PDB file of C-alpha atoms and ligand atoms in Angstrom:
ATOM      1  CA  MET A1061     208.141  56.953  12.859  1.00 70.00           C
ATOM      2  CA  ALA A1062     210.739  54.943  14.154  1.00 82.00           C
ATOM      3  CA  PRO A1063     209.767  51.300  14.321  1.00 93.00           C
ATOM      4  CA  LEU A1064     209.357  49.857  17.936  1.00 96.00           C
ATOM      5  CA  LEU A1065     209.162  46.174  17.022  1.00 97.00           C
ATOM      6  CA  GLU A1066     210.644  44.320  13.934  1.00 97.00           C
ATOM      7  CA  ALA A1067     210.667  41.341  12.428  1.00 97.00           C
ATOM      8  CA  LYS A1068     213.196  40.287   9.790  1.00 97.00           C
ATOM      9  CA  GLY A1069     213.382  37.377   7.759  1.00 97.00           C
ATOM     10  CA  ILE A1070     211.559  35.304  10.121  1.00 97.00           C
ATOM     11  CA  GLY A1071     211.399  31.604   9.410  1.00 97.00           C
ATOM     12  CA  LYS A1072     210.263  28.976  11.597  1.00 97.00           C
ATOM     13  CA  SER A1073     209.966  24.896  11.110  1.00 96.00           C
ATOM     14  CA  PHE A1074     208.875  22.158  13.363  1.00 94.00           C
ATOM     15  CA  ALA A1075     210.554  18.771  13.411  1.00 90.00           C
ATOM     16  CA  GLU A1076     208.049  16.157  12.494  1.00 88.00           C
ATOM     17  CA  GLY A1077     209.044  12.385  11.818  1.00 88.00           C
ATOM     18  CA  GLY A1078     212.378  13.250  11.296  1.00 87.00           C
ATOM     19  CA  MET A1079     211.138  15.849   8.510  1.00 91.00           C
ATOM     20  CA  GLU A1080     211.402  19.440   8.753  1.00 90.00           C
ATOM     21  CA  VAL A1081     207.991  21.079   8.107  1.00 92.00           C
ATOM     22  CA  PRO A1082     207.882  24.915   7.410  1.00 93.00           C
ATOM     23  CA  VAL A1083     205.353  27.079   9.286  1.00 95.00           C
ATOM     24  CA  LEU A1084     206.956  30.642   8.610  1.00 97.00           C
ATOM     25  CA  SER A1085     209.255  31.751   5.782  1.00 95.00           C
ATOM     26  CA  ASP A1086     210.239  35.049   5.507  1.00 96.00           C
ATOM     27  CA  VAL A1087     208.159  37.259   7.344  1.00 97.00           C
ATOM     28  CA  ASP A1088     209.125  40.911   7.496  1.00 96.00           C
ATOM     29  CA  LEU A1089     206.969  43.311   9.627  1.00 95.00           C
ATOM     30  CA  SER A1090     207.497  46.592  11.380  1.00 95.00           C
ATOM     31  CA  ILE A1091     205.167  48.100  13.972  1.00 96.00           C
ATOM     32  CA  GLY A1092     205.793  51.573  15.676  1.00 96.00           C
ATOM     33  CA  ALA A1093     204.973  52.785  19.035  1.00 96.00           C
ATOM     34  CA  GLY A1094     201.292  53.516  19.662  1.00 96.00           C
ATOM     35  CA  GLU A1095     200.162  51.954  16.227  1.00 97.00           C
ATOM     36  CA  SER A1096     197.881  48.653  15.975  1.00 97.00           C
ATOM     37  CA  LEU A1097     198.513  45.587  13.597  1.00 97.00           C
ATOM     38  CA  SER A1098     196.002  42.768  13.236  1.00 97.00           C
ATOM     39  CA  ILE A1099     197.186  39.203  11.759  1.00 97.00           C
ATOM     40  CA  THR A1100     194.504  37.429   9.931  1.00 97.00           C
ATOM     41  CA  GLY A1101     194.885  33.886   8.144  1.00 95.00           C
ATOM     42  CA  ALA A1102     193.630  30.437   8.263  1.00 94.00           C
ATOM     43  CA  SER A1103     193.936  27.817  11.108  1.00 93.00           C
ATOM     44  CA  GLY A1104     197.211  26.766  10.657  1.00 92.00           C
ATOM     45  CA  ALA A1105     198.967  29.616   8.750  1.00 94.00           C
ATOM     46  CA  GLY A1106     201.255  30.303  11.737  1.00 95.00           C
ATOM     47  CA  LYS A1107     199.496  33.080  13.368  1.00 95.00           C
ATOM     48  CA  SER A1108     200.202  32.074  17.110  1.00 94.00           C
ATOM     49  CA  THR A1109     203.700  31.058  16.105  1.00 96.00           C
ATOM     50  CA  LEU A1110     204.361  34.562  14.870  1.00 96.00           C
ATOM     51  CA  LEU A1111     203.173  36.127  17.839  1.00 96.00           C
ATOM     52  CA  HIS A1112     205.016  33.824  20.104  1.00 95.00           C
ATOM     53  CA  ILE A1113     208.158  34.624  18.058  1.00 97.00           C
ATOM     54  CA  LEU A1114     207.287  38.303  18.651  1.00 97.00           C
ATOM     55  CA  GLY A1115     206.960  38.170  22.203  1.00 95.00           C
ATOM     56  CA  THR A1116     210.057  35.720  22.483  1.00 95.00           C
ATOM     57  CA  ILE A1117     208.433  32.723  23.960  1.00 92.00           C
ATOM     58  CA  GLU A1118     209.530  30.801  21.067  1.00 95.00           C
ATOM     59  CA  ASN A1119     212.699  30.855  18.848  1.00 95.00           C
ATOM     60  CA  PRO A1120     212.345  31.499  15.205  1.00 97.00           C
ATOM     61  CA  SER A1121     214.335  29.113  13.131  1.00 96.00           C
ATOM     62  CA  GLN A1122     215.642  32.125  11.047  1.00 97.00           C
ATOM     63  CA  GLY A1123     215.772  35.847  11.135  1.00 97.00           C
ATOM     64  CA  GLN A1124     215.584  38.469  13.659  1.00 97.00           C
ATOM     65  CA  VAL A1125     213.263  40.138  16.163  1.00 97.00           C
ATOM     66  CA  LEU A1126     214.400  43.662  16.843  1.00 97.00           C
ATOM     67  CA  TYR A1127     212.981  45.839  19.574  1.00 97.00           C
ATOM     68  CA  ARG A1128     214.217  49.272  19.043  1.00 95.00           C
ATOM     69  CA  LYS A1129     216.558  48.331  16.566  1.00 95.00           C
ATOM     70  CA  GLU A1130     218.148  45.339  19.091  1.00 96.00           C
ATOM     71  CA  ASN A1131     217.975  41.521  18.004  1.00 96.00           C
ATOM     72  CA  VAL A1132     216.447  40.315  21.469  1.00 96.00           C
ATOM     73  CA  PHE A1133     217.844  37.172  21.032  1.00 94.00           C
ATOM     74  CA  ASP A1134     221.117  38.308  21.375  1.00 95.00           C
ATOM     75  CA  TYR A1135     220.002  39.696  24.923  1.00 95.00           C
ATOM     76  CA  SER A1136     221.309  37.892  28.006  1.00 95.00           C
ATOM     77  CA  GLU A1137     218.677  35.909  29.820  1.00 93.00           C
ATOM     78  CA  GLU A1138     218.432  38.419  32.396  1.00 93.00           C
ATOM     79  CA  LYS A1139     217.736  41.306  29.902  1.00 95.00           C
ATOM     80  CA  LEU A1140     215.176  39.038  27.744  1.00 94.00           C
ATOM     81  CA  ALA A1141     213.468  38.374  30.943  1.00 90.00           C
ATOM     82  CA  GLU A1142     213.345  42.346  31.791  1.00 89.00           C
ATOM     83  CA  PHE A1143     211.868  42.277  28.145  1.00 93.00           C
ATOM     84  CA  ARG A1144     209.530  40.188  28.280  1.00 91.00           C
ATOM     85  CA  ASN A1145     208.293  41.387  31.993  1.00 86.00           C
ATOM     86  CA  GLN A1146     208.317  45.142  31.402  1.00 88.00           C
ATOM     87  CA  SER A1147     207.845  45.607  27.514  1.00 94.00           C
ATOM     88  CA  LEU A1148     205.270  43.174  26.497  1.00 95.00           C
ATOM     89  CA  GLY A1149     201.968  41.905  27.774  1.00 94.00           C
ATOM     90  CA  PHE A1150     200.463  38.638  26.389  1.00 93.00           C
ATOM     91  CA  VAL A1151     196.913  37.488  26.281  1.00 92.00           C
ATOM     92  CA  PHE A1152     197.099  34.216  25.117  1.00 86.00           C
ATOM     93  CA  GLN A1153     194.554  32.528  22.424  1.00 77.00           C
ATOM     94  CA  PHE A1154     193.452  30.259  25.601  1.00 78.00           C
ATOM     95  CA  HIS A1155     193.402  32.939  28.660  1.00 70.00           C
ATOM     96  CA  HIS A1156     195.321  30.500  30.994  1.00 85.00           C
ATOM     97  CA  LEU A1157     193.960  31.904  34.318  1.00 94.00           C
ATOM     98  CA  LEU A1158     194.957  30.099  37.456  1.00 96.00           C
ATOM     99  CA  THR A1159     191.635  28.425  38.254  1.00 96.00           C
ATOM    100  CA  GLU A1160     192.600  28.223  42.337  1.00 97.00           C
ATOM    101  CA  PHE A1161     193.058  32.084  42.160  1.00 97.00           C
ATOM    102  CA  ASN A1162     190.781  34.859  42.072  1.00 98.00           C
ATOM    103  CA  ALA A1163     190.486  37.553  39.566  1.00 98.00           C
ATOM    104  CA  LEU A1164     192.764  40.372  41.896  1.00 97.00           C
ATOM    105  CA  GLU A1165     195.330  37.365  42.350  1.00 97.00           C
ATOM    106  CA  ASN A1166     195.280  36.234  38.930  1.00 97.00           C
ATOM    107  CA  VAL A1167     196.145  39.893  37.679  1.00 97.00           C
ATOM    108  CA  MET A1168     198.887  40.465  40.482  1.00 96.00           C
ATOM    109  CA  MET A1169     200.492  37.465  39.371  1.00 94.00           C
ATOM    110  CA  PRO A1170     203.011  39.446  36.891  1.00 92.00           C
ATOM    111  CA  LEU A1171     203.720  41.998  39.598  1.00 94.00           C
ATOM    112  CA  MET A1172     204.892  39.348  42.218  1.00 92.00           C
ATOM    113  CA  ILE A1173     206.955  37.443  39.508  1.00 87.00           C
ATOM    114  CA  ARG A1174     208.593  41.314  39.482  1.00 86.00           C
ATOM    115  CA  GLY A1175     208.725  41.157  43.187  1.00 90.00           C
ATOM    116  CA  GLU A1176     206.754  44.599  43.769  1.00 93.00           C
ATOM    117  CA  PRO A1177     205.542  44.992  47.518  1.00 96.00           C
ATOM    118  CA  ALA A1178     202.114  43.793  48.296  1.00 94.00           C
ATOM    119  CA  ILE A1179     200.415  47.232  48.838  1.00 95.00           C
ATOM    120  CA  GLN A1180     201.440  48.194  45.496  1.00 96.00           C
ATOM    121  CA  ARG A1181     200.581  45.048  43.619  1.00 96.00           C
ATOM    122  CA  GLN A1182     197.105  45.066  44.763  1.00 96.00           C
ATOM    123  CA  GLU A1183     196.538  48.764  43.906  1.00 97.00           C
ATOM    124  CA  LYS A1184     197.725  48.286  40.260  1.00 96.00           C
ATOM    125  CA  ALA A1185     195.577  45.138  40.278  1.00 97.00           C
ATOM    126  CA  LEU A1186     192.571  46.883  40.995  1.00 97.00           C
ATOM    127  CA  ARG A1187     193.183  49.673  38.670  1.00 94.00           C
ATOM    128  CA  ALA A1188     193.864  47.183  35.641  1.00 93.00           C
ATOM    129  CA  LEU A1189     190.514  45.396  37.138  1.00 95.00           C
ATOM    130  CA  GLU A1190     188.821  48.975  36.696  1.00 92.00           C
ATOM    131  CA  ASP A1191     190.269  49.607  33.342  1.00 87.00           C
ATOM    132  CA  VAL A1192     188.248  46.502  32.198  1.00 88.00           C
ATOM    133  CA  GLY A1193     185.209  47.250  33.990  1.00 90.00           C
ATOM    134  CA  LEU A1194     185.498  44.584  36.837  1.00 94.00           C
ATOM    135  CA  ALA A1195     186.551  46.020  39.620  1.00 94.00           C
ATOM    136  CA  ASP A1196     183.427  44.353  41.220  1.00 97.00           C
ATOM    137  CA  LYS A1197     184.526  40.917  40.341  1.00 97.00           C
ATOM    138  CA  SER A1198     188.188  41.166  41.949  1.00 97.00           C
ATOM    139  CA  SER A1199     187.238  38.164  44.617  1.00 98.00           C
ATOM    140  CA  SER A1200     185.749  35.983  42.239  1.00 98.00           C
ATOM    141  CA  LEU A1201     187.568  32.985  40.792  1.00 97.00           C
ATOM    142  CA  PRO A1202     187.656  32.242  37.208  1.00 96.00           C
ATOM    143  CA  GLY A1203     184.760  29.389  37.432  1.00 96.00           C
ATOM    144  CA  GLU A1204     182.726  32.062  38.862  1.00 97.00           C
ATOM    145  CA  LEU A1205     183.146  34.551  35.705  1.00 95.00           C
ATOM    146  CA  SER A1206     181.753  34.319  32.262  1.00 92.00           C
ATOM    147  CA  GLY A1207     184.092  33.603  29.357  1.00 87.00           C
ATOM    148  CA  GLY A1208     184.130  37.036  28.352  1.00 87.00           C
ATOM    149  CA  GLU A1209     184.775  38.260  32.113  1.00 92.00           C
ATOM    150  CA  GLN A1210     187.643  35.848  32.148  1.00 93.00           C
ATOM    151  CA  GLN A1211     189.164  37.329  29.073  1.00 90.00           C
ATOM    152  CA  ARG A1212     188.988  40.608  30.356  1.00 92.00           C
ATOM    153  CA  VAL A1213     190.942  39.766  33.585  1.00 95.00           C
ATOM    154  CA  ALA A1214     193.460  38.178  30.925  1.00 94.00           C
ATOM    155  CA  VAL A1215     193.616  41.493  29.377  1.00 92.00           C
ATOM    156  CA  ALA A1216     194.148  43.267  33.033  1.00 94.00           C
ATOM    157  CA  ARG A1217     196.728  40.841  34.007  1.00 95.00           C
ATOM    158  CA  ALA A1218     198.462  41.636  30.677  1.00 93.00           C
ATOM    159  CA  ILE A1219     198.144  45.495  31.105  1.00 92.00           C
ATOM    160  CA  VAL A1220     198.808  45.793  34.808  1.00 94.00           C
ATOM    161  CA  THR A1221     202.665  45.901  34.261  1.00 92.00           C
ATOM    162  CA  ALA A1222     201.781  48.650  31.792  1.00 91.00           C
ATOM    163  CA  PRO A1223     203.456  47.091  28.721  1.00 95.00           C
ATOM    164  CA  GLU A1224     204.496  49.330  25.914  1.00 96.00           C
ATOM    165  CA  ILE A1225     203.426  46.392  23.417  1.00 97.00           C
ATOM    166  CA  LEU A1226     200.215  44.266  24.047  1.00 96.00           C
ATOM    167  CA  LEU A1227     200.558  41.015  21.826  1.00 97.00           C
ATOM    168  CA  ALA A1228     197.076  39.304  21.862  1.00 96.00           C
ATOM    169  CA  ASP A1229     196.373  35.972  20.132  1.00 95.00           C
ATOM    170  CA  GLU A1230     192.551  35.736  19.025  1.00 93.00           C
ATOM    171  CA  PRO A1231     191.511  37.837  22.168  1.00 90.00           C
ATOM    172  CA  THR A1232     187.835  37.317  21.128  1.00 88.00           C
ATOM    173  CA  GLY A1233     187.920  33.966  19.589  1.00 84.00           C
ATOM    174  CA  ASN A1234     185.744  32.215  22.216  1.00 79.00           C
ATOM    175  CA  LEU A1235     183.149  35.294  22.733  1.00 81.00           C
ATOM    176  CA  ASP A1236     180.032  36.206  21.317  1.00 83.00           C
ATOM    177  CA  ARG A1237     180.017  38.941  18.834  1.00 85.00           C
ATOM    178  CA  GLN A1238     178.951  41.865  20.651  1.00 86.00           C
ATOM    179  CA  THR A1239     181.182  40.696  23.795  1.00 83.00           C
ATOM    180  CA  GLY A1240     184.324  40.299  21.096  1.00 84.00           C
ATOM    181  CA  GLU A1241     183.484  43.804  20.245  1.00 88.00           C
ATOM    182  CA  MET A1242     183.260  45.333  23.373  1.00 86.00           C
ATOM    183  CA  LEU A1243     186.779  43.372  24.129  1.00 86.00           C
ATOM    184  CA  MET A1244     188.015  45.025  21.110  1.00 91.00           C
ATOM    185  CA  ASP A1245     186.697  48.180  22.262  1.00 92.00           C
ATOM    186  CA  LEU A1246     188.871  47.983  25.416  1.00 89.00           C
ATOM    187  CA  LEU A1247     191.865  47.114  23.635  1.00 92.00           C
ATOM    188  CA  PHE A1248     191.285  50.099  21.511  1.00 96.00           C
ATOM    189  CA  ARG A1249     190.881  52.023  23.981  1.00 93.00           C
ATOM    190  CA  LEU A1250     194.031  51.340  25.708  1.00 91.00           C
ATOM    191  CA  ASN A1251     195.790  51.877  22.550  1.00 95.00           C
ATOM    192  CA  GLN A1252     194.311  55.494  22.342  1.00 95.00           C
ATOM    193  CA  ASP A1253     194.676  56.194  25.946  1.00 92.00           C
ATOM    194  CA  LYS A1254     197.738  54.723  27.167  1.00 89.00           C
ATOM    195  CA  GLN A1255     199.325  54.319  23.898  1.00 93.00           C
ATOM    196  CA  ILE A1256     199.918  50.891  24.213  1.00 95.00           C
ATOM    197  CA  THR A1257     201.119  49.218  20.850  1.00 97.00           C
ATOM    198  CA  ILE A1258     198.734  46.389  19.954  1.00 97.00           C
ATOM    199  CA  VAL A1259     199.180  43.190  17.765  1.00 97.00           C
ATOM    200  CA  TYR A1260     196.614  40.885  17.582  1.00 97.00           C
ATOM    201  CA  VAL A1261     195.328  38.000  15.566  1.00 96.00           C
ATOM    202  CA  THR A1262     191.736  37.583  14.503  1.00 94.00           C
ATOM    203  CA  HIS A1263     189.467  35.177  12.580  1.00 90.00           C
ATOM    204  CA  ASN A1264     187.105  38.237  11.810  1.00 90.00           C
ATOM    205  CA  ASP A1265     187.669  40.597   9.283  1.00 91.00           C
ATOM    206  CA  SER A1266     185.661  43.370  10.574  1.00 91.00           C
ATOM    207  CA  LEU A1267     187.934  43.104  13.578  1.00 93.00           C
ATOM    208  CA  ALA A1268     190.875  43.101  11.565  1.00 95.00           C
ATOM    209  CA  LYS A1269     190.123  46.269  10.023  1.00 96.00           C
ATOM    210  CA  ARG A1270     189.783  48.231  13.028  1.00 96.00           C
ATOM    211  CA  ALA A1271     193.604  48.140  13.248  1.00 97.00           C
ATOM    212  CA  GLN A1272     195.616  50.521  11.343  1.00 96.00           C
ATOM    213  CA  ARG A1273     197.344  47.961   9.479  1.00 95.00           C
ATOM    214  CA  THR A1274     196.382  44.168   8.710  1.00 96.00           C
ATOM    215  CA  LEU A1275     198.540  41.635   7.888  1.00 95.00           C
ATOM    216  CA  HIS A1276     197.444  38.489   6.109  1.00 96.00           C
ATOM    217  CA  LEU A1277     199.326  34.967   6.396  1.00 96.00           C
ATOM    218  CA  GLN A1278     198.891  32.395   4.193  1.00 94.00           C
ATOM    219  CA  ASP A1279     201.208  29.092   4.130  1.00 87.00           C
ATOM    220  CA  GLY A1280     203.406  30.891   6.677  1.00 87.00           C
ATOM    221  CA  MET A1281     204.010  33.830   4.274  1.00 91.00           C
ATOM    222  CA  ILE A1282     202.515  37.497   4.046  1.00 90.00           C
ATOM    223  CA  GLN A1283     199.932  38.005   1.240  1.00 85.00           C
TER     224      GLN A1283
HETATM  225  N1  ATP B 359     205.047  22.958  18.904  1.00 69.06           N
HETATM  226  C1  ATP B 359     204.724  22.592  17.790  1.00 69.06           C
HETATM  227  N2  ATP B 359     205.182  21.184  17.041  1.00 69.06           N
HETATM  228  C2  ATP B 359     205.070  21.122  16.017  1.00 69.06           C
HETATM  229  N3  ATP B 359     204.238  21.822  15.038  1.00 69.06           N
HETATM  230  C3  ATP B 359     203.782  23.113  15.710  1.00 69.06           C
HETATM  231  C4  ATP B 359     203.690  23.380  16.759  1.00 69.06           C
HETATM  232  N4  ATP B 359     203.456  24.490  17.151  1.00 69.06           N
HETATM  233  C5  ATP B 359     202.747  24.989  15.670  1.00 69.06           C
HETATM  234  N5  ATP B 359     202.896  24.071  14.883  1.00 69.06           N
HETATM  235  C6  ATP B 359     202.420  23.517  13.721  1.00 69.06           C
HETATM  236  O1  ATP B 359     202.870  24.895  13.086  1.00 69.06           O
HETATM  237  C7  ATP B 359     201.422  25.321  12.100  1.00 69.06           C
HETATM  238  C8  ATP B 359     200.730  26.635  12.643  1.00 69.06           C
HETATM  239  O2  ATP B 359     200.388  26.715  14.094  1.00 69.06           O
HETATM  240  P1  ATP B 359     199.742  27.987  14.486  1.00 69.06           P
HETATM  241  O3  ATP B 359     199.017  27.312  16.056  1.00 69.06           O
HETATM  242  O4  ATP B 359     200.954  29.081  14.627  1.00 69.06           O
HETATM  243  O5  ATP B 359     198.679  28.245  13.565  1.00 69.06           O
HETATM  244  P2  ATP B 359     197.620  29.279  13.733  1.00 69.06           P
HETATM  245  O6  ATP B 359     197.546  30.292  12.476  1.00 69.06           O
HETATM  246  O7  ATP B 359     197.697  30.028  15.081  1.00 69.06           O
HETATM  247  O8  ATP B 359     196.528  28.544  13.764  1.00 69.06           O
HETATM  248  P3  ATP B 359     195.088  28.721  14.681  1.00 69.06           P
HETATM  249  O9  ATP B 359     193.908  29.682  13.779  1.00 69.06           O
HETATM  250  O10 ATP B 359     194.026  27.361  14.353  1.00 69.06           O
HETATM  251  O11 ATP B 359     195.083  29.165  15.979  1.00 69.06           O
HETATM  252  C9  ATP B 359     200.355  24.063  12.400  1.00 69.06           C
HETATM  253  O12 ATP B 359     200.398  23.244  11.318  1.00 69.06           O
HETATM  254  C10 ATP B 359     200.823  23.464  13.610  1.00 69.06           C
HETATM  255  O13 ATP B 359     200.684  22.229  13.673  1.00 69.06           O
HETATM  256 MG1   MG B 360     196.538  30.324  16.902  1.00 69.06          MG
END
């Protein structure tokens, strides 16, 4: 299968007190359209950093991220923004819902950024909330939802733009086991039904094993 998203020789270091502290070194990965990949590793191993680099919200110190064989860091600002907005969906480690906006408004946000007409925005956002089983909570504020429901709103927000690739950073991190498994059922349903490629970080080995492939990071390197 032709790779959809690849990382080649990714290195990342952060400057700390005048020293360069390496976080990732020489990370290679390749993922095809419709595949699922999990990333595991201890706290501080560089999982979020890798996901942020794959999602182009952080720059690598070395290496390339290729989308359909093109280095995304060679894109113009405009093309990069288009790639982020049209091809990627992101579920962050901490969901970052806007507390003063209700579930529907939070889910509509990426479509507003795209400049879609109001009616279309609303229809798509409602459909995404339906996909995550929360159509009845569309007018609830994040503070009126449980942690699991908030995380599902974050998933709805990530899929409302119909991304090709969903990057999820510990989407079940703050959920109990059963709610976590239901959230992963949802991600795999999206993977199966909509052929969304999913890359997710988890600390949970049994959730990691549900992916077609697992990548283990240790000291910033693939083990
Ligand atoms: N912006 C930053 N500036 C300096 N150091 C950073 C920055 N971001 C991450 N780091 C460091 O990089 C290392 C890896 O961080 P990262 O967040 O990728 O780990 P992680 O594997 O996601 O951990 P966790 O499981 O706790 O979420 C850590 O030591 C962290 O302190
Ligand atoms: Mg992390």
